[in-house]
Coordinates of C-alpha atoms in Angstrom, one line a residue:
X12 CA 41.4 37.9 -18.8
X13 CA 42.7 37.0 -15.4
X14 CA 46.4 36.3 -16.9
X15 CA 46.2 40.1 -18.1
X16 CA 44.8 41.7 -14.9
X17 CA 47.7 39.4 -13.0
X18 CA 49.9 40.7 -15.6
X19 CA 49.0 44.3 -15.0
X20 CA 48.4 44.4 -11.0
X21 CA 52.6 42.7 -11.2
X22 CA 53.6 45.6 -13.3
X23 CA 51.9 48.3 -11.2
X24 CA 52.7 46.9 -7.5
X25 CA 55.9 44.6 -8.5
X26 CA 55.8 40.4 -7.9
X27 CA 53.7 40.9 -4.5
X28 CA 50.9 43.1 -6.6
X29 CA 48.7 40.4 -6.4
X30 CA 49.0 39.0 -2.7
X31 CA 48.9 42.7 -1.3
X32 CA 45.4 43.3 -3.6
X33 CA 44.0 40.2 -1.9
X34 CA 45.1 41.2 1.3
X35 CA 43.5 44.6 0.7
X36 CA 40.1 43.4 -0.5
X37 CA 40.2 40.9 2.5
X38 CA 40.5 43.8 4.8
X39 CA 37.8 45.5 3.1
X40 CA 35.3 42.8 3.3
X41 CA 36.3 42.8 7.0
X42 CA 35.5 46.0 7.7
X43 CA 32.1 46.4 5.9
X44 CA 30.9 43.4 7.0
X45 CA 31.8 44.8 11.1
X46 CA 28.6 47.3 10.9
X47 CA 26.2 44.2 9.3
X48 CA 27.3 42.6 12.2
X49 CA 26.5 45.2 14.6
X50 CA 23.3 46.4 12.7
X51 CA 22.2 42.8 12.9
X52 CA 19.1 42.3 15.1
X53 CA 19.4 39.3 17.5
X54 CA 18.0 36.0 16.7
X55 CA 15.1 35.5 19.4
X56 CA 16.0 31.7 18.6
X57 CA 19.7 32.1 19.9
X58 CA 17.9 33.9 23.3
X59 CA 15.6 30.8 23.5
X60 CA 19.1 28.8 23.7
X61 CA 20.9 30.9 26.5
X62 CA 21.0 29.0 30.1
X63 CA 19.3 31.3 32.6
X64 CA 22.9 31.6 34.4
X65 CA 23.9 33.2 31.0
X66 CA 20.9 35.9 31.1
X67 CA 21.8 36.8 34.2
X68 CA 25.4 37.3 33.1
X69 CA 24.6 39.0 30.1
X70 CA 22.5 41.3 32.1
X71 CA 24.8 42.1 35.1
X72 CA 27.5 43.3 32.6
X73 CA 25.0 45.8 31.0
X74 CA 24.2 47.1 34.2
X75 CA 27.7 47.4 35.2
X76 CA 27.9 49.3 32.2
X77 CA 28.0 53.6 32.6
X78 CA 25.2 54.5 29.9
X79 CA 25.9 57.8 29.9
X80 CA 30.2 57.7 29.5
X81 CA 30.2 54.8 27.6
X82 CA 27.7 54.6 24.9
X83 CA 29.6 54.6 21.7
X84 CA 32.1 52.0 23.3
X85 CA 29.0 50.0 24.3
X86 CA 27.4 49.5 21.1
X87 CA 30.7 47.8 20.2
X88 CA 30.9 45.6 22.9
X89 CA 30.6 42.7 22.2
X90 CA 33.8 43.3 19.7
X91 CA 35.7 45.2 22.2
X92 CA 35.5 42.7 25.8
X93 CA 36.2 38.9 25.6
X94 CA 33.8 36.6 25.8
X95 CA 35.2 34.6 28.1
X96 CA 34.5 35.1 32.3
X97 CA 38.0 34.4 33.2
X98 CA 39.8 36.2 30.4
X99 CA 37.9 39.5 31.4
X100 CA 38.3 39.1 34.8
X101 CA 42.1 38.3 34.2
X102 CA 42.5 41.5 32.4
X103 CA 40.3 43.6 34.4
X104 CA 42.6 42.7 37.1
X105 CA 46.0 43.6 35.4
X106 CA 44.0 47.3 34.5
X107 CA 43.1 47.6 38.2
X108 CA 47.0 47.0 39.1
X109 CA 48.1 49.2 36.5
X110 CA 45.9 52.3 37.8
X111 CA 43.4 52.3 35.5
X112 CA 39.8 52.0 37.3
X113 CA 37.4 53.3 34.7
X114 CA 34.7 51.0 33.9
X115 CA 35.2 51.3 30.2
X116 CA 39.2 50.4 30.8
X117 CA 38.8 47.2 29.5
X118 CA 37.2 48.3 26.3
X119 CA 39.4 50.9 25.9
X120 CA 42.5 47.9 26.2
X121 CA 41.1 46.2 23.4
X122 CA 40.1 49.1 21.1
X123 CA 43.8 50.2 21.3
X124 CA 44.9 47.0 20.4
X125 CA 42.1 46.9 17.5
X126 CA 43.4 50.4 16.1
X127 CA 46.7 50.4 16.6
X128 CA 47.1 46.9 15.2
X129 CA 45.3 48.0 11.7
X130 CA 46.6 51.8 11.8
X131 CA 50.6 50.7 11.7
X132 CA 49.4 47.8 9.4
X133 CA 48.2 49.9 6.9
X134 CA 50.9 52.6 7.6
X135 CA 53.4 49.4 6.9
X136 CA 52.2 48.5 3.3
X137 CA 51.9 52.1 2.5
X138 CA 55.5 52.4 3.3
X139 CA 56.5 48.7 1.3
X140 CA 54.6 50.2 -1.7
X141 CA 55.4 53.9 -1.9
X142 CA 59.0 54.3 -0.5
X143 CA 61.0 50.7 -0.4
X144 CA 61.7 49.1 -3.9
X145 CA 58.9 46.5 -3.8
X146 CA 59.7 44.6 -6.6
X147 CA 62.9 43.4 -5.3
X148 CA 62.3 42.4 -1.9
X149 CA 62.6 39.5 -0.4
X150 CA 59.9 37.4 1.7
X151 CA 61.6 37.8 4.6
X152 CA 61.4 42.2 4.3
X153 CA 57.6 41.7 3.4
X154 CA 56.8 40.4 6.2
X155 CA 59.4 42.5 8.4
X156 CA 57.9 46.3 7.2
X157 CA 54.1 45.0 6.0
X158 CA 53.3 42.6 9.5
X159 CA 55.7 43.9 11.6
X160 CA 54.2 47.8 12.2
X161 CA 50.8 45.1 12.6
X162 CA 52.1 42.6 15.0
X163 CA 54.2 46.0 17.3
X164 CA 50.6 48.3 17.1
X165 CA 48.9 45.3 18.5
X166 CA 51.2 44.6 21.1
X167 CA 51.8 48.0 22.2
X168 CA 48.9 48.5 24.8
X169 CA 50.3 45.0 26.3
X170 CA 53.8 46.1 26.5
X171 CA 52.7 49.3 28.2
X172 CA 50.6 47.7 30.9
X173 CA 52.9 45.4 31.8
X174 CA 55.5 48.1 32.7
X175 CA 53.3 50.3 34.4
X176 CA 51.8 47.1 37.0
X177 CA 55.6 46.7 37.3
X178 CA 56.0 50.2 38.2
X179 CA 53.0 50.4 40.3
X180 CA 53.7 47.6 42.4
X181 CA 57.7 49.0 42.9
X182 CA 56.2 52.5 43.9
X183 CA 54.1 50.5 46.7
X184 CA 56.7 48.2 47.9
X185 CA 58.8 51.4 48.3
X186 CA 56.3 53.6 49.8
X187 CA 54.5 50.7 52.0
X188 CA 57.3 51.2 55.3
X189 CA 56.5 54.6 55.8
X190 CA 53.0 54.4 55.7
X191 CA 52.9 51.9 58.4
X192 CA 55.5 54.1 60.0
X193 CA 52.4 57.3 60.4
X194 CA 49.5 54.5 60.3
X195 CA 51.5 53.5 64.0
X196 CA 52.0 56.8 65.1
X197 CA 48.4 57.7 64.1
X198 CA 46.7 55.0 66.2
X199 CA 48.8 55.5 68.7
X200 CA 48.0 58.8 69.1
X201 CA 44.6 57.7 69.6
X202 CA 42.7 58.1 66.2
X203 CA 41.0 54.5 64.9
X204 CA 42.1 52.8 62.0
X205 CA 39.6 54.3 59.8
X206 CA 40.9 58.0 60.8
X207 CA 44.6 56.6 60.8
X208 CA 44.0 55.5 57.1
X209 CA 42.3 58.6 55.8
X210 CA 45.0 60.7 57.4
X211 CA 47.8 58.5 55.6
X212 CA 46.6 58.7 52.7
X213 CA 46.6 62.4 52.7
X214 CA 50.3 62.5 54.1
X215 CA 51.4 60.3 51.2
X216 CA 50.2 61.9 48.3
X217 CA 53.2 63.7 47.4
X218 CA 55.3 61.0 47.3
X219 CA 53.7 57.9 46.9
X220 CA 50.4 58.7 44.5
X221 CA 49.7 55.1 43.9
X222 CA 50.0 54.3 47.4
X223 CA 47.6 57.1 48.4
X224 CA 44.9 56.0 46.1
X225 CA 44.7 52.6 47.3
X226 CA 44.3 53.9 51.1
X227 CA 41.9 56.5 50.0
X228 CA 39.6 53.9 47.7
X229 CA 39.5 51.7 51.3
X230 CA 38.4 54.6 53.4
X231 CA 35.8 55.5 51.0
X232 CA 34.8 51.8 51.2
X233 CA 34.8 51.6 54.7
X234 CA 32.9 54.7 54.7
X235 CA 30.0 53.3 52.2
X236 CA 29.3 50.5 54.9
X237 CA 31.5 47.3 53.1
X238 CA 32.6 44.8 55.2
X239 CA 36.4 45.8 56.6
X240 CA 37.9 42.0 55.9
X241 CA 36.6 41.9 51.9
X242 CA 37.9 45.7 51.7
X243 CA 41.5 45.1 52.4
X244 CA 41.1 41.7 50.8
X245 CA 40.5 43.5 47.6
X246 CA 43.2 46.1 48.3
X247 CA 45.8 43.2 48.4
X248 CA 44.4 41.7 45.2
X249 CA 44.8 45.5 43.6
X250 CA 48.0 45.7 44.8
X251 CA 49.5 42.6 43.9
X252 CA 52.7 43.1 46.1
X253 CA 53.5 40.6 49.1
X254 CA 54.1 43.1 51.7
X255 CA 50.4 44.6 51.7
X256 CA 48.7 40.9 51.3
X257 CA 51.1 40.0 54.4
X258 CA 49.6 43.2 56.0
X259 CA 45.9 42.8 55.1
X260 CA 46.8 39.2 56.8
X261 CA 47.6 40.4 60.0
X262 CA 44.9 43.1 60.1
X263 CA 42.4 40.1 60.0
X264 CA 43.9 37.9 62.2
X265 CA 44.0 40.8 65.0
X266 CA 40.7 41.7 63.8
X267 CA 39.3 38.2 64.5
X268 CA 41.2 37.5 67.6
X269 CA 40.5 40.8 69.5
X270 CA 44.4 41.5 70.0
X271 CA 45.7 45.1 69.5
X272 CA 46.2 46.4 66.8
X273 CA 49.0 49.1 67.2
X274 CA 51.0 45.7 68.8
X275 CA 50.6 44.2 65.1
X276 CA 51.2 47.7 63.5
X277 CA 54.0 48.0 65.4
X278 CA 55.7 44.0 64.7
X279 CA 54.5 44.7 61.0
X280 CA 56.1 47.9 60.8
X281 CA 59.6 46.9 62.0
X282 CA 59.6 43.6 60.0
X283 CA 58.6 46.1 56.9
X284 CA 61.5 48.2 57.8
X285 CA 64.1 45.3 57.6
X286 CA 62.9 44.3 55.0
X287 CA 63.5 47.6 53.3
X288 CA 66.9 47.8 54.3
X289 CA 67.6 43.9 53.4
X290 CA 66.6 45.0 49.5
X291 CA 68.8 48.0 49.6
X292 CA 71.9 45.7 51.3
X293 CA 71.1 43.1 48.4
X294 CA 71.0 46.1 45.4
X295 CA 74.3 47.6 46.8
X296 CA 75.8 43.9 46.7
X297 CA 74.8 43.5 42.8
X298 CA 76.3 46.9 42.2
X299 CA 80.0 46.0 42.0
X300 CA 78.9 42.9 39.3
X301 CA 76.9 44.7 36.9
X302 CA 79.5 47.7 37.3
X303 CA 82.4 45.2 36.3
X304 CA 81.4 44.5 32.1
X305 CA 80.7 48.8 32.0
X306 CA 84.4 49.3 33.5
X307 CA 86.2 47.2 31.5
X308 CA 85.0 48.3 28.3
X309 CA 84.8 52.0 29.1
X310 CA 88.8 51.6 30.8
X311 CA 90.3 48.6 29.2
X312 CA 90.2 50.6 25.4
X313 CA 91.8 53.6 26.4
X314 CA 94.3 51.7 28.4
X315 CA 95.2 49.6 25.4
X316 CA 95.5 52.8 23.3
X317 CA 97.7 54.2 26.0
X318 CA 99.6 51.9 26.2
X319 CA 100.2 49.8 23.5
X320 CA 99.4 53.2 21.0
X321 CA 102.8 54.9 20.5
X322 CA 104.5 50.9 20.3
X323 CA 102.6 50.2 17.0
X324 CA 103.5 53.7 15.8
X325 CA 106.9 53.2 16.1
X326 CA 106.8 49.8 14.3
X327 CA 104.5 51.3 11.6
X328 CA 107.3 53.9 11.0
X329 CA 109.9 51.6 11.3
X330 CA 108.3 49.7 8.3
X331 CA 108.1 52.7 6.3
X332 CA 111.7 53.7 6.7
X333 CA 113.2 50.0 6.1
X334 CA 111.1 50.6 2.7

């Protein structure tokens, strides 16, 4: 009996019928048993085992949580954030530097990666069975068009994150000079550093978004009451470029030590614009080097055409005639 239904599942799907219909009952089983898992009730035993530190945990993130936004995405959880303290502080971190501030972000992240993952997995094997010649393929293309769409959907989210911190943190550093630049001119003009900030932020906007959200999240901070020190201190950690921890450094240290402010604004601010022009001096210097491979294969063939073109015409006609 099972010789014929391997015999018939071979015909139907080709040599790989029978590993893709136990990878397609796997993924069943996986997916009905998710809502068991979810409907289950919670063993008062396993609550009996939790440390008080881990109550107290447990309960702080479903405070944190938005009940109203957030309450399809919080019935899945415990599926959709890691377990782990450090992991979801790690990632909630690399959201925050990539722009995204929402309290669901991080369960969003790993939804993404969830669907997208299974979506292009399943697309993958639809596309091995249906359009490719299955029964001839090799190992090597199974795994290329059935886990590759799988392994790219999963990565995706990760990919795209990355590049935008990296984005982020270059809008920033480019924009951070000439928001000291009006920060200076605005305490000098006799506003405080809360006012100076606000009115920064505003002037930015246009051209520096990213730039002009992080001043405005730290006057609304200030504003609430938070302490000034553990505000900018979270700023730089936001950030994550150099330049602004360097800043949020000397805004404490002047801070603590009662000297002026608009003297450090102004040191800070002419370091900041060196520094500027010391990254534009070192871009212009790597110009002429990553120019040099584009010229020579853009001019060199043409040249060689040109040049050496009519010669092995002349010799290919030459041939002919001798013949």
């Amino acid at each position: 009996m099972i010789d014929q239904l391997n015999t018939m599942i071979t015909d139907a799907l080709g040599p790989a019928g029978p590993l893709l219909v136990v990878a397609g009952l796997a993924a069943l089983l996986i997916l009905a048993a998710v809502p068991m898992f979810m409907r289950a009730k919670p063993d008062p035993l396993d609550k009996l085992k939790q440390t008080g530190q881990q109550r107290l945990d447990a309960d702080t993130r479903a405070v944190l949580r938005d009940k109203k936004r957030n309450e399809k995405l919080n019935k899945y959880a415990q599926f959709l954030e890691p377990q782990d303290e450090q992991e979801l502080s790690d990632i909630r971190m690399k959201l925050l530097q990539a722009g995204y501030r929402s309290k669901d972000a991080v369960q969003l992240y790993y939804f993404a990666q969830f669907a997208l993952g299974l979506g292009l997995l399943a697309a993958g094997v639809l596309y091995f069975l249906f359009v490719l010649d299955s029964a001839n393929a090799t190992t090597q293309q199974k795994l290329m068009y059935i886990l590759g769409p799988g392994a790219a959907g999963y990565l995706a989210p990760k990919y795209w994150i990355t590049k935008r911190v990296e984005k982020r943190k270059e809008e920033i550093q480019s924009g951070f000079p000439d928001a000291l630049d009006m920060m200076l001119v605005c305490v000098e003009a006799g506003q405080s550093m809360d006012q100076s900030i606000v009115r920064v932020a505003k002037e930015l906007r246009a051209s520096y978004p990213s730039l002009a959200d992080e001043f405005e999240i730290i006057a609304h901070e200030m504003k609430a009451g938070k302490d000034k020190t553990q505000v900018l201190s979270d700023m730089s950690e936001r950030c994550g470029v150099q330049d602004v921890s360097s800043f949020v450094t000397v805004l404490n240290q002047a801070q603590t030590f009662g000297t002026s402010i608009s003297d450090a604004l102004r040191v800070y601010a002419s370091e900041m614009r060196d520094k500027r022009v010391m990254r534009a001096e070192e871009k212009a210097n790597q110009l002429p080097t990553k120019m040099t491979l584009t010229t020579m294969m853009l001019t060199v063939p043409p040249l060689l055409i040109i040049l050496v073109g009519p010669s092995a015409v002349s010799i290919t006609e030459m041939g002919s005639i001798g013949q």
